[in-house]
Amino acid sequence: MSDTISVTVKVWRQNGPDSPGGFETHPQQISIDASFLEMLDLLNEQLNDRGEEPIVFESDCREGICGTCGVMINGRAHGPQKATATCQLHMREFADGDEIVIEPFRAAGFPVIRDLAVDRSPLDHIIESGGYISVGSGAAPDANLTPVPKDAAEQAFDAAACIGCGACVAACPNSAAQLFTSAKVGHMALLPQGQPERWSRTEAMVDVMETYFGSCTNHGECHEACPKEISLDFIAYLNRDYVRAKVKNRALSGQR
Amino acid sequence: MEPGTTPQPNPTVLDSKVPDGPIADLWENHKFSMNLVNPSNKRKFEVIVVGTGLAGASAAATLGELGYRVKAFTFHDSPRRAHSIAAQGGINAAKNYPNDGDSVHRLFYDTVKGGDYRSREANVHRLAEVSVNIIDQATAQGVPFARDYGGLLDNRSFGGAQVSRTFYARGQTGQQLLLGAYSALMRQVAAGTVELHNRSELLDVVLKDGRACGIVTRDLLSGEVTPHSAHAVVLATGGYGNVYFLSTNAMMCNVTAAWRAHRRGALFANPCYTQIHPTCIPASDDFQSKLTLMSESLRNDGRIWVPSGAGDGRAAGDIPEGERDYYLERKYPAFGNLVPRDVASRNAKTVVDAGHGVGPLNNGVFLDFAAAIERDGHDAIATRYGNLFDMYQRITGENPYTSPMRIYPASHYTMGGLWVDYHLMTNVPGLYAVGEANFSDHGANRLGASALMQGLADGYFVLPYTIGDDLAGLLGDSVVPTDDPVFTAAVAGVEDETGRWLSTNGSRSVDHFHRELGRIVWDNIGMARTESGLRKALSDIPALRDEFHRDVRVLGSADTLNQSLEKAGRVADFFDLAELMARDALEREESCGGHFREEHQTAEGEAQRDDDNFSHVAAWEWNGPDTPQTRHVEELTFDNVALSQRSYK
Ligand SMILES: Cc1cc2nc3c(=O)[nH]c(=O)nc-3n(C[C@H](O)[C@H](O)[C@H](O)COP(=O)(O)OP(=O)(O)OC[C@H]3O[C@@H](n4cnc5c(N)ncnc54)[C@H](O)[C@@H]3O)c2cc1C
Ligand code: SF4
Ligand code: FES
């Protein structure tokens, strides 16, 4: 237990959105039982002791569920371990002597705030444009009034598991947010409760997505990076629904 | 009261404003008797909601739907990130879908009993009543609760309950409920009824003529300090479990919003009621940043044991059956490994303190699945707990299928919080507290799967009614303008404070002091408390606080994202809170729920309440820095649930 490794951390420092950035190099001795973020905590402690400003990085739950953390580690969003958010990564995934390059999520839609922190608020704007089922508090019927086939509920859950971390965007060569958007659209389109607004929701969310993010060309890097392994099938589902939504919404507008 | 503890200027008996009448009809009748704000007048009222976890998001969304003009604040980058997202196990509701004898009354009864008779009956009954609406609401929003093969909602029994009333969404119930509340909130943001302020931290609550009239926030990106006014202010800012430094709470959870309100006059109730969860992964080293909860459900199949001999360094597999102490099964034959959280936690501490701890730091007990795997097979256990086993292995590098897990208790939830009346209003008019931030419904111990229920009950179904009763009386009053001296003074105070941290120029980081504080709190105000330990805490905390204020090093500037600066203010508030926790624990000369005073235990070592002297809520009033706080009380009466001694033998 508690073996220690020596690594060289090359970390991106940038004072603000418009400041130039660059790498800083720090040798680190670290126990393999430490989490990756604890390694950064320790580094920050050392920087602070030396009178240098700590590295800004974000995290909250540190158990892979809130979606707050997320950096590029050796060029990969959330690092080397599959289905693992940055906060769940442990130093035993690295070897003695490794160089670890840490950068912020890089995407046109995610401007750098400082060091490793980026602004992912466009993901909220996509939700705001329609990622909900319109039911006011108190207006809901009894929960068991509408049975939902177990399979449908499970599939909806597979999509709803998205933590909104944005790794899919960072991993995509086009900075597309298709996986994130398809997860939300898929979650609701698979449930009976989501049907009434299905077509308006799909069109609105895709349209807002396109104002912030690039276009999907089916690279599949998003799925590889996704800590929740959201399936690429949801993107296919989204694309199909979007086309149908376009047709339906046009037909509906003719009836207004 | 004991000599030498607390001078108590003008303690008062608090009025909870619970209406009269039979408990089953109270809320229904009260809804009719409250004043209403008519629909076209609602838009004349501005309401500030701070916090967008389950309680805050549900409150802000509902108030927006009703037509109030809402401003919602969170220090997260998105409302979807609140700590609520991490809740795993489930949410209780008295739906009685399994037809196994549950009812509103039973949920009410279980909650009062589980809280060791230290909660307010009327609030708990209301909670049980509206619990059923929460499940309807969440399902309609698209929350993918677990279902059976007929497509109907599935339930399980949780935390030792005798009925199956817990609804769940895989191991991610909090996430799915929060995404539901968040989507409802974003719908109102789109509709223009809610103005959302992300990355904004409340640093002061502002009062005018004794009434809450707004808040002061700091923009965490630009550092700008801004006043905001409203007709009412709602705090939904979560619990203070991170006062222990190590806890299962998210890193950013803190007491600052509640504490700043406290400093402005809101009473802080029962700070010593904290819940220590028995099944968490033990700390692995000094650099540990937080602890991870392993679901309580593991105790259904895992057997808890330690080596019988103290200081036994052998690996689990090398310890023969005869040299193992299954201490819960031995002491509590009826409940065994399923005793309530507080009992399981305390017993783990006892064996570890006696030198039986396991693991490299001797700081855990075994949770062993060997018998279950032999009985049910590897695959059955993998189906039940696969995700949890993977999570454990990812963190520890050990395989729980082949060697037992190591677990140890950790700070998890705080029952104490801002004192509120039946309307969820603090003693400061116009200032409300909902969710974990208030002290309300769980008494001295919270039952599993009841926090999500309470947060959403408060936000969707209670506050939206009660707030109208108060606002109706303010029709025609405009908000206090933000250039009023009360606001400018508060803004100046906040700016002064940030300036002070940056100019202290000490030598140690904020985290260093937080960690040291956490040690004191854990050792003395943790699972078992003694008079001498509490007195030690009362001298150690102020000493460390002085050092903190003298020697903390916060680098950088105030006009940019500066995480050390954010933390400095939060840790400062934790120091003051910790001191109050010790005072509260010292003065509560009894054991109840999560508050265990070693001096007060039964012959069998169980918590011994003193109902004659302590059947009350202690609510503390701030009297200024370095001045002892005043202890007020709210008497608790139990007309519907008979008081009894818990026993799990
Ligand atoms: C690991 C874990 C598992 C749990 N599992 C369960 C479970 O299975 N069932 C159950 O019922 N309960 C569970 N709980 C407890 C439950 O999750 C919490 O009690 C509950 O979610 C708290 O909700 P809340 O809305 O009151 O606060 P939070 O979710 O903590 O939200 C607080 C909000 O306030 C904001 N905030 C705080 N301070 C400020 C400030 N100064 N300025 C601006 N914004 C601020 C934050 O940004 C956030 O939006 C669990 C807790 C933990 C730690
Ligand atoms: S789809 Fe995956 S990678 Fe993208 S935001 Fe969701 S969880 Fe993160
Ligand atoms: S910090 Fe929450 S997902 Fe990593």
Short mmCIF file of N, CA, C and O in Angstrom, two decimals, chain A residues 34 38 41 45 48-49 51-53 56-58 60-63 66-68 83-84 88 90 92 113-114 124 127-128 131-138 140-144 147-148 150 154 157-158 160-164 187 191, chain B residues 62 65 76 78 80-81 85 88 95 97 136-137 139-142 144 147 149 151-153 169-170 172 175-176 182-183 186-187 189-190 199 221 250-252 285 287-290 394-397 460 509 553 555-556 560-561 563:
data_model
loop_
_atom_site.label_atom_id
_atom_site.label_comp_id
_atom_site.label_asym_id
_atom_site.label_seq_id
_atom_site.Cartn_x
_atom_site.Cartn_y
_atom_site.Cartn_z
N ALA A 34 -3.61 8.26 -3.90
CA ALA A 34 -4.21 9.59 -4.01
C ALA A 34 -5.06 9.65 -5.26
O ALA A 34 -4.77 9.00 -6.26
N GLU A 38 -6.57 15.03 -5.77
CA GLU A 38 -5.80 15.20 -4.53
C GLU A 38 -4.34 15.50 -4.86
O GLU A 38 -3.68 16.25 -4.13
N ASP A 41 -4.49 19.03 -5.42
CA ASP A 41 -4.63 19.72 -4.13
C ASP A 41 -3.25 19.89 -3.47
O ASP A 41 -2.91 20.95 -2.95
N GLU A 45 -1.12 23.19 -2.50
CA GLU A 45 -0.63 23.46 -1.15
C GLU A 45 0.84 23.90 -1.22
O GLU A 45 1.24 24.87 -0.58
N ASN A 48 1.09 27.38 -2.79
CA ASN A 48 0.69 28.40 -1.83
C ASN A 48 1.81 28.64 -0.80
O ASN A 48 2.13 29.78 -0.47
N ASP A 49 2.42 27.54 -0.33
CA ASP A 49 3.51 27.68 0.64
C ASP A 49 4.67 28.47 0.06
O ASP A 49 5.38 29.17 0.77
N GLY A 51 4.36 30.83 -2.04
CA GLY A 51 3.93 32.18 -2.41
C GLY A 51 3.48 32.31 -3.85
O GLY A 51 3.39 33.41 -4.38
N GLU A 52 3.21 31.16 -4.49
CA GLU A 52 2.68 31.21 -5.85
C GLU A 52 1.20 30.87 -5.82
O GLU A 52 0.77 30.05 -5.04
N GLU A 53 0.45 31.52 -6.71
CA GLU A 53 -1.00 31.30 -6.69
C GLU A 53 -1.36 29.87 -7.08
O GLU A 53 -0.82 29.34 -8.05
N VAL A 56 -6.15 27.04 -10.62
CA VAL A 56 -7.61 26.99 -10.53
C VAL A 56 -8.12 25.77 -11.30
O VAL A 56 -7.83 25.60 -12.48
N PHE A 57 -8.82 24.90 -10.59
CA PHE A 57 -9.53 23.80 -11.26
C PHE A 57 -10.82 23.58 -10.49
O PHE A 57 -10.90 23.89 -9.31
N GLU A 58 -11.82 23.04 -11.16
CA GLU A 58 -13.11 22.92 -10.51
C GLU A 58 -13.45 21.48 -10.17
O GLU A 58 -13.12 20.56 -10.92
N ASP A 60 -16.52 19.26 -7.33
CA ASP A 60 -17.42 19.40 -6.19
C ASP A 60 -17.71 18.05 -5.54
O ASP A 60 -17.21 17.77 -4.47
N CYS A 61 -18.45 17.18 -6.23
CA CYS A 61 -18.84 15.93 -5.56
C CYS A 61 -17.67 14.98 -5.37
O CYS A 61 -17.64 14.20 -4.44
N ARG A 62 -16.72 15.02 -6.27
CA ARG A 62 -15.58 14.09 -6.28
C ARG A 62 -16.03 12.63 -6.24
O ARG A 62 -15.35 11.77 -5.71
N GLU A 63 -17.21 12.36 -6.76
CA GLU A 63 -17.58 10.96 -6.96
C GLU A 63 -18.21 10.71 -8.32
O GLU A 63 -18.94 9.74 -8.51
N CYS A 66 -21.59 14.99 -10.32
CA CYS A 66 -22.08 16.37 -10.46
C CYS A 66 -21.66 17.01 -11.78
O CYS A 66 -22.25 17.99 -12.23
N GLY A 67 -20.61 16.47 -12.40
CA GLY A 67 -20.17 17.03 -13.68
C GLY A 67 -19.36 18.30 -13.57
O GLY A 67 -19.10 18.97 -14.56
N THR A 68 -18.92 18.66 -12.36
CA THR A 68 -18.17 19.91 -12.20
C THR A 68 -16.73 19.78 -12.67
O THR A 68 -16.17 20.72 -13.24
N ALA A 83 -14.81 5.40 -18.81
CA ALA A 83 -16.00 5.58 -17.97
C ALA A 83 -15.67 6.17 -16.60
O ALA A 83 -16.24 5.79 -15.60
N THR A 84 -14.74 7.09 -16.60
CA THR A 84 -14.26 7.64 -15.33
C THR A 84 -14.12 9.15 -15.44
O THR A 84 -13.41 9.64 -16.31
N GLN A 88 -12.65 10.82 -10.34
CA GLN A 88 -12.61 9.42 -9.91
C GLN A 88 -11.29 8.74 -10.29
O GLN A 88 -11.06 7.58 -9.95
N HIS A 90 -7.49 7.77 -10.20
CA HIS A 90 -6.50 7.68 -9.13
C HIS A 90 -5.10 7.56 -9.70
O HIS A 90 -4.90 7.15 -10.84
N ARG A 92 -2.86 5.54 -9.24
CA ARG A 92 -2.35 4.22 -9.58
C ARG A 92 -2.52 3.93 -11.08
O ARG A 92 -1.97 2.95 -11.58
N ILE A 113 -11.94 30.28 -18.40
CA ILE A 113 -12.13 31.33 -17.39
C ILE A 113 -10.80 31.64 -16.74
O ILE A 113 -10.35 32.77 -16.70
N ARG A 114 -10.18 30.61 -16.24
CA ARG A 114 -8.86 30.77 -15.63
C ARG A 114 -8.22 29.39 -15.50
O ARG A 114 -8.91 28.44 -15.09
N ASP A 124 -26.39 24.86 -20.28
CA ASP A 124 -27.63 25.28 -19.61
C ASP A 124 -28.59 25.94 -20.60
O ASP A 124 -29.81 25.79 -20.48
N ILE A 127 -30.64 23.41 -22.37
CA ILE A 127 -31.74 22.90 -21.54
C ILE A 127 -32.86 23.93 -21.46
O ILE A 127 -34.05 23.60 -21.58
N GLU A 128 -32.46 25.16 -21.26
CA GLU A 128 -33.44 26.24 -21.12
C GLU A 128 -34.35 26.34 -22.35
O GLU A 128 -35.53 26.68 -22.26
N GLY A 131 -35.44 21.65 -22.66
CA GLY A 131 -35.10 20.38 -22.01
C GLY A 131 -35.90 20.11 -20.76
O GLY A 131 -35.34 19.85 -19.69
N TYR A 132 -37.22 20.19 -20.88
CA TYR A 132 -38.08 19.97 -19.72
C TYR A 132 -39.43 19.48 -20.21
O TYR A 132 -39.76 19.55 -21.38
N ILE A 133 -40.19 18.96 -19.25
CA ILE A 133 -41.59 18.60 -19.51
C ILE A 133 -42.43 19.62 -18.77
O ILE A 133 -42.22 19.84 -17.57
N SER A 134 -43.33 20.28 -19.45
CA SER A 134 -44.05 21.39 -18.83
C SER A 134 -45.15 20.88 -17.90
O SER A 134 -46.25 20.56 -18.34
N VAL A 135 -44.80 20.79 -16.63
CA VAL A 135 -45.81 20.40 -15.66
C VAL A 135 -45.60 21.23 -14.40
O VAL A 135 -44.56 21.13 -13.74
N GLY A 136 -46.52 22.10 -14.12
CA GLY A 136 -46.39 22.97 -12.96
C GLY A 136 -46.53 22.16 -11.68
O GLY A 136 -47.16 21.09 -11.66
N SER A 137 -45.96 22.68 -10.59
CA SER A 137 -46.05 21.98 -9.30
C SER A 137 -47.51 21.84 -8.92
O SER A 137 -48.27 22.79 -8.95
N GLY A 138 -47.89 20.60 -8.57
CA GLY A 138 -49.26 20.35 -8.13
C GLY A 138 -50.16 19.86 -9.24
O GLY A 138 -51.25 19.34 -8.99
N ALA A 140 -49.60 17.42 -11.33
CA ALA A 140 -49.31 16.06 -11.79
C ALA A 140 -50.39 15.07 -11.37
O ALA A 140 -50.89 15.13 -10.27
N PRO A 141 -50.73 14.15 -12.25
CA PRO A 141 -51.64 13.06 -11.88
C PRO A 141 -50.90 12.02 -11.05
O PRO A 141 -49.69 12.08 -10.93
N ASP A 142 -51.62 11.05 -10.50
CA ASP A 142 -50.97 10.00 -9.72
C ASP A 142 -49.88 9.33 -10.55
O ASP A 142 -50.06 9.03 -11.73
N ALA A 143 -48.77 9.09 -9.89
CA ALA A 143 -47.58 8.60 -10.60
C ALA A 143 -47.82 7.26 -11.30
O ALA A 143 -47.19 6.97 -12.30
N ASN A 144 -48.71 6.44 -10.77
CA ASN A 144 -48.95 5.14 -11.38
C ASN A 144 -50.09 5.16 -12.39
O ASN A 144 -50.50 4.12 -12.88
N PRO A 147 -48.53 3.66 -16.74
CA PRO A 147 -47.43 2.69 -16.65
C PRO A 147 -46.41 2.99 -17.75
O PRO A 147 -46.78 3.42 -18.84
N VAL A 148 -45.16 2.79 -17.43
CA VAL A 148 -44.11 2.97 -18.43
C VAL A 148 -43.39 1.63 -18.54
O VAL A 148 -42.91 1.12 -17.53
N LYS A 150 -40.90 -1.21 -18.53
CA LYS A 150 -39.62 -1.20 -17.83
C LYS A 150 -38.47 -0.90 -18.79
O LYS A 150 -37.57 -0.12 -18.47
N GLU A 154 -35.80 2.09 -18.53
CA GLU A 154 -34.36 1.82 -18.43
C GLU A 154 -33.58 2.57 -19.52
O GLU A 154 -32.52 3.14 -19.26
N PHE A 157 -33.37 6.09 -18.78
CA PHE A 157 -32.36 6.31 -17.74
C PHE A 157 -30.96 6.32 -18.31
O PHE A 157 -30.11 7.12 -17.92
N ASP A 158 -30.69 5.41 -19.24
CA ASP A 158 -29.36 5.37 -19.84
C ASP A 158 -28.98 6.74 -20.40
O ASP A 158 -27.82 7.15 -20.37
N ALA A 160 -30.58 9.65 -19.35
CA ALA A 160 -30.66 10.63 -18.26
C ALA A 160 -29.44 10.60 -17.36
O ALA A 160 -29.24 11.51 -16.55
N ALA A 161 -28.61 9.57 -17.50
CA ALA A 161 -27.43 9.45 -16.64
C ALA A 161 -26.37 10.50 -16.95
O ALA A 161 -25.42 10.68 -16.19
N CYS A 162 -26.51 11.22 -18.06
CA CYS A 162 -25.55 12.27 -18.44
C CYS A 162 -25.34 13.25 -17.28
O CYS A 162 -26.29 13.70 -16.66
N ILE A 163 -24.07 13.57 -16.99
CA ILE A 163 -23.78 14.47 -15.87
C ILE A 163 -23.47 15.90 -16.34
O ILE A 163 -23.10 16.75 -15.53
N GLY A 164 -23.60 16.16 -17.63
CA GLY A 164 -23.42 17.53 -18.10
C GLY A 164 -22.01 18.06 -17.93
O GLY A 164 -21.79 19.25 -17.71
N HIS A 187 -33.77 11.05 -23.41
CA HIS A 187 -34.38 10.79 -22.10
C HIS A 187 -35.87 11.11 -22.14
O HIS A 187 -36.72 10.31 -21.76
N LEU A 191 -39.99 8.58 -22.95
CA LEU A 191 -41.02 8.44 -21.91
C LEU A 191 -42.36 8.97 -22.40
O LEU A 191 -42.41 9.97 -23.12
N THR B 62 -41.39 26.76 -8.55
CA THR B 62 -42.80 26.83 -8.18
C THR B 62 -43.24 28.28 -7.99
O THR B 62 -44.32 28.68 -8.44
N GLU B 65 -43.65 29.74 -11.36
CA GLU B 65 -44.90 29.28 -12.00
C GLU B 65 -46.10 30.05 -11.45
O GLU B 65 -47.04 30.37 -12.18
N HIS B 76 -22.64 27.67 -7.68
CA HIS B 76 -22.17 26.72 -8.69
C HIS B 76 -22.22 27.36 -10.07
O HIS B 76 -22.85 28.38 -10.28
N SER B 78 -23.70 25.97 -12.49
CA SER B 78 -25.02 25.63 -13.01
C SER B 78 -25.85 25.08 -11.87
O SER B 78 -25.32 24.41 -10.99
N ARG B 80 -27.61 22.62 -11.86
CA ARG B 80 -27.63 21.17 -11.88
C ARG B 80 -26.52 20.55 -11.04
O ARG B 80 -26.49 19.35 -10.84
N ARG B 81 -25.58 21.33 -10.54
CA ARG B 81 -24.44 20.75 -9.84
C ARG B 81 -24.60 20.67 -8.33
O ARG B 81 -23.71 20.17 -7.65
N ILE B 85 -27.29 16.40 -5.99
CA ILE B 85 -27.10 15.49 -7.12
C ILE B 85 -26.45 14.18 -6.68
O ILE B 85 -26.58 13.16 -7.36
N GLN B 88 -27.89 9.00 -3.25
CA GLN B 88 -27.90 7.73 -3.96
C GLN B 88 -29.18 6.94 -3.73
O GLN B 88 -29.90 6.59 -4.64
N LYS B 95 -46.90 6.39 -0.23
CA LYS B 95 -47.82 6.02 -1.30
C LYS B 95 -48.54 4.71 -1.01
O LYS B 95 -49.62 4.46 -1.52
N TYR B 97 -47.99 1.96 -2.32
CA TYR B 97 -48.21 1.14 -3.53
C TYR B 97 -48.02 -0.35 -3.28
O TYR B 97 -48.75 -1.17 -3.81
N ASP B 136 -45.56 12.03 -7.55
CA ASP B 136 -46.36 12.37 -8.74
C ASP B 136 -45.66 13.44 -9.57
O ASP B 136 -45.53 13.34 -10.79
N GLN B 137 -45.21 14.47 -8.86
CA GLN B 137 -44.59 15.61 -9.55
C GLN B 137 -43.34 15.17 -10.31
O GLN B 137 -43.15 15.47 -11.48
N THR B 139 -42.40 12.20 -11.27
CA THR B 139 -42.69 11.28 -12.37
C THR B 139 -43.18 12.05 -13.59
O THR B 139 -42.76 11.78 -14.72
N ALA B 140 -44.05 13.02 -13.36
CA ALA B 140 -44.56 13.81 -14.48
C ALA B 140 -43.45 14.60 -15.16
O ALA B 140 -43.50 14.86 -16.36
N GLN B 141 -42.43 14.96 -14.39
CA GLN B 141 -41.30 15.70 -14.98
C GLN B 141 -40.38 14.80 -15.79
O GLN B 141 -39.47 15.29 -16.46
N GLY B 142 -40.59 13.49 -15.68
CA GLY B 142 -39.74 12.58 -16.44
C GLY B 142 -38.66 11.92 -15.63
O GLY B 142 -37.73 11.33 -16.18
N PRO B 144 -36.87 9.10 -14.14
CA PRO B 144 -37.00 7.67 -14.45
C PRO B 144 -36.84 6.77 -13.22
O PRO B 144 -35.87 6.04 -13.10
N ARG B 147 -38.93 0.78 -12.10
CA ARG B 147 -40.27 0.23 -12.34
C ARG B 147 -40.25 -1.28 -12.32
O ARG B 147 -39.20 -1.90 -12.53
N TYR B 149 -42.05 -5.04 -13.79
CA TYR B 149 -42.30 -5.49 -15.16
C TYR B 149 -43.66 -5.06 -15.68
O TYR B 149 -43.89 -5.03 -16.89
N GLY B 151 -44.61 -2.10 -15.43
CA GLY B 151 -44.47 -0.70 -15.78
C GLY B 151 -44.83 0.25 -14.65
O GLY B 151 -44.83 1.47 -14.84
N LEU B 152 -45.15 -0.29 -13.48
CA LEU B 152 -45.50 0.57 -12.35
C LEU B 152 -44.26 0.80 -11.47
O LEU B 152 -43.27 0.08 -11.57
N LEU B 153 -44.37 1.79 -10.60
CA LEU B 153 -43.20 2.18 -9.82
C LEU B 153 -42.84 1.12 -8.78
O LEU B 153 -43.71 0.53 -8.15
N ALA B 169 -34.06 5.64 -8.14
CA ALA B 169 -33.68 5.69 -9.55
C ALA B 169 -32.24 5.17 -9.62
O ALA B 169 -31.30 5.93 -9.41
N ARG B 170 -32.10 3.90 -9.86
CA ARG B 170 -30.81 3.19 -9.73
C ARG B 170 -30.14 3.67 -8.45
O ARG B 170 -30.81 3.83 -7.44
N GLN B 172 -28.91 6.59 -8.21
CA GLN B 172 -28.71 8.01 -8.55
C GLN B 172 -29.99 8.80 -8.35
O GLN B 172 -30.34 9.66 -9.18
N GLN B 175 -29.60 12.61 -8.24
CA GLN B 175 -29.30 13.18 -9.56
C GLN B 175 -30.58 13.34 -10.37
O GLN B 175 -30.85 14.42 -10.91
N GLN B 176 -31.38 12.29 -10.41
CA GLN B 176 -32.56 12.35 -11.27
C GLN B 176 -33.60 13.33 -10.72
O GLN B 176 -34.24 14.06 -11.48
N TYR B 182 -34.31 20.97 -11.68
CA TYR B 182 -33.51 21.90 -12.50
C TYR B 182 -34.22 22.19 -13.82
O TYR B 182 -34.27 23.34 -14.28
N SER B 183 -34.81 21.16 -14.42
CA SER B 183 -35.49 21.42 -15.70
C SER B 183 -36.73 22.30 -15.46
O SER B 183 -37.02 23.19 -16.26
N MET B 186 -35.35 25.73 -15.17
CA MET B 186 -34.92 26.31 -16.45
C MET B 186 -36.13 26.69 -17.31
O MET B 186 -36.08 27.63 -18.11
N ARG B 187 -37.23 25.97 -17.13
CA ARG B 187 -38.45 26.34 -17.86
C ARG B 187 -38.89 27.74 -17.42
O ARG B 187 -39.32 28.56 -18.24
N VAL B 189 -36.89 30.00 -16.14
CA VAL B 189 -35.89 30.97 -16.63
C VAL B 189 -36.26 31.37 -18.06
O VAL B 189 -36.26 32.54 -18.42
N ALA B 190 -36.62 30.37 -18.86
CA ALA B 190 -37.01 30.65 -20.24
C ALA B 190 -38.27 31.52 -20.27
O ALA B 190 -38.41 32.40 -21.13
N ARG B 199 -22.78 31.25 -10.23
CA ARG B 199 -21.47 31.68 -9.72
C ARG B 199 -21.57 32.97 -8.92
O ARG B 199 -20.74 33.86 -9.01
N LEU B 221 -16.58 35.21 -10.54
CA LEU B 221 -15.66 35.39 -11.66
C LEU B 221 -15.05 36.79 -11.67
O LEU B 221 -13.85 36.95 -11.85
N ALA B 250 -20.31 17.26 -0.78
CA ALA B 250 -19.52 17.82 -1.87
C ALA B 250 -18.56 18.87 -1.31
O ALA B 250 -18.81 19.46 -0.26
N MET B 251 -17.48 19.09 -2.04
CA MET B 251 -16.41 19.97 -1.55
C MET B 251 -16.89 21.38 -1.21
O MET B 251 -16.37 22.02 -0.31
N MET B 252 -17.86 21.87 -1.96
CA MET B 252 -18.23 23.28 -1.79
C MET B 252 -19.31 23.50 -0.72
O MET B 252 -19.65 24.63 -0.43
N ASP B 285 -5.05 8.53 3.66
CA ASP B 285 -3.80 9.24 3.93
C ASP B 285 -4.12 10.66 4.39
O ASP B 285 -5.28 11.08 4.38
N PHE B 287 -3.60 13.34 2.91
CA PHE B 287 -4.00 14.26 1.85
C PHE B 287 -5.45 14.05 1.44
O PHE B 287 -5.95 14.71 0.54
N GLN B 288 -6.15 13.14 2.10
CA GLN B 288 -7.53 12.85 1.73
C GLN B 288 -8.36 14.13 1.66
O GLN B 288 -8.33 14.94 2.58
N SER B 289 -9.15 14.30 0.60
CA SER B 289 -9.91 15.54 0.45
C SER B 289 -11.36 15.37 0.83
O SER B 289 -12.01 16.31 1.26
N LYS B 290 -11.91 14.19 0.61
CA LYS B 290 -13.28 13.95 1.04
C LYS B 290 -13.49 12.45 1.16
O LYS B 290 -12.64 11.67 0.73
N ARG B 394 -12.26 1.14 -7.55
CA ARG B 394 -11.63 2.27 -8.21
C ARG B 394 -10.91 3.16 -7.18
O ARG B 394 -9.85 3.69 -7.44
N ILE B 395 -11.52 3.29 -6.01
CA ILE B 395 -10.96 4.18 -5.01
C ILE B 395 -9.82 3.53 -4.22
O ILE B 395 -8.80 4.15 -3.97
N THR B 396 -10.03 2.27 -3.85
CA THR B 396 -9.04 1.65 -2.95
C THR B 396 -8.04 0.75 -3.66
O THR B 396 -7.01 0.42 -3.10
N GLY B 397 -8.38 0.34 -4.88
CA GLY B 397 -7.52 -0.62 -5.56
C GLY B 397 -7.68 -2.04 -5.02
O GLY B 397 -6.90 -2.92 -5.37
N TYR B 460 -41.61 22.47 -3.27
CA TYR B 460 -42.75 22.36 -4.18
C TYR B 460 -44.08 22.67 -3.48
O TYR B 460 -44.98 23.24 -4.07
N SER B 509 -2.14 27.74 4.30
CA SER B 509 -3.29 27.82 3.40
C SER B 509 -4.60 27.71 4.19
O SER B 509 -4.63 27.25 5.33
N ARG B 553 -2.85 32.43 4.62
CA ARG B 553 -2.25 33.03 3.42
C ARG B 553 -3.20 32.86 2.24
O ARG B 553 -3.41 31.76 1.76
N LEU B 555 -3.52 34.21 -1.50
CA LEU B 555 -2.77 34.92 -2.54
C LEU B 555 -3.72 35.43 -3.61
O LEU B 555 -4.91 35.10 -3.62
N GLY B 556 -3.19 36.22 -4.53
CA GLY B 556 -3.98 36.65 -5.68
C GLY B 556 -4.80 37.88 -5.36
O GLY B 556 -4.52 38.63 -4.43
N THR B 560 -10.97 38.40 -9.63
CA THR B 560 -10.90 37.27 -10.54
C THR B 560 -11.32 36.01 -9.79
O THR B 560 -11.52 36.05 -8.59
N LEU B 561 -11.49 34.91 -10.53
CA LEU B 561 -11.80 33.64 -9.88
C LEU B 561 -10.66 33.30 -8.92
O LEU B 561 -9.54 33.07 -9.34
N GLN B 563 -10.17 30.84 -5.73
CA GLN B 563 -10.80 29.82 -4.90
C GLN B 563 -10.36 29.87 -3.44
O GLN B 563 -11.14 29.57 -2.54
#
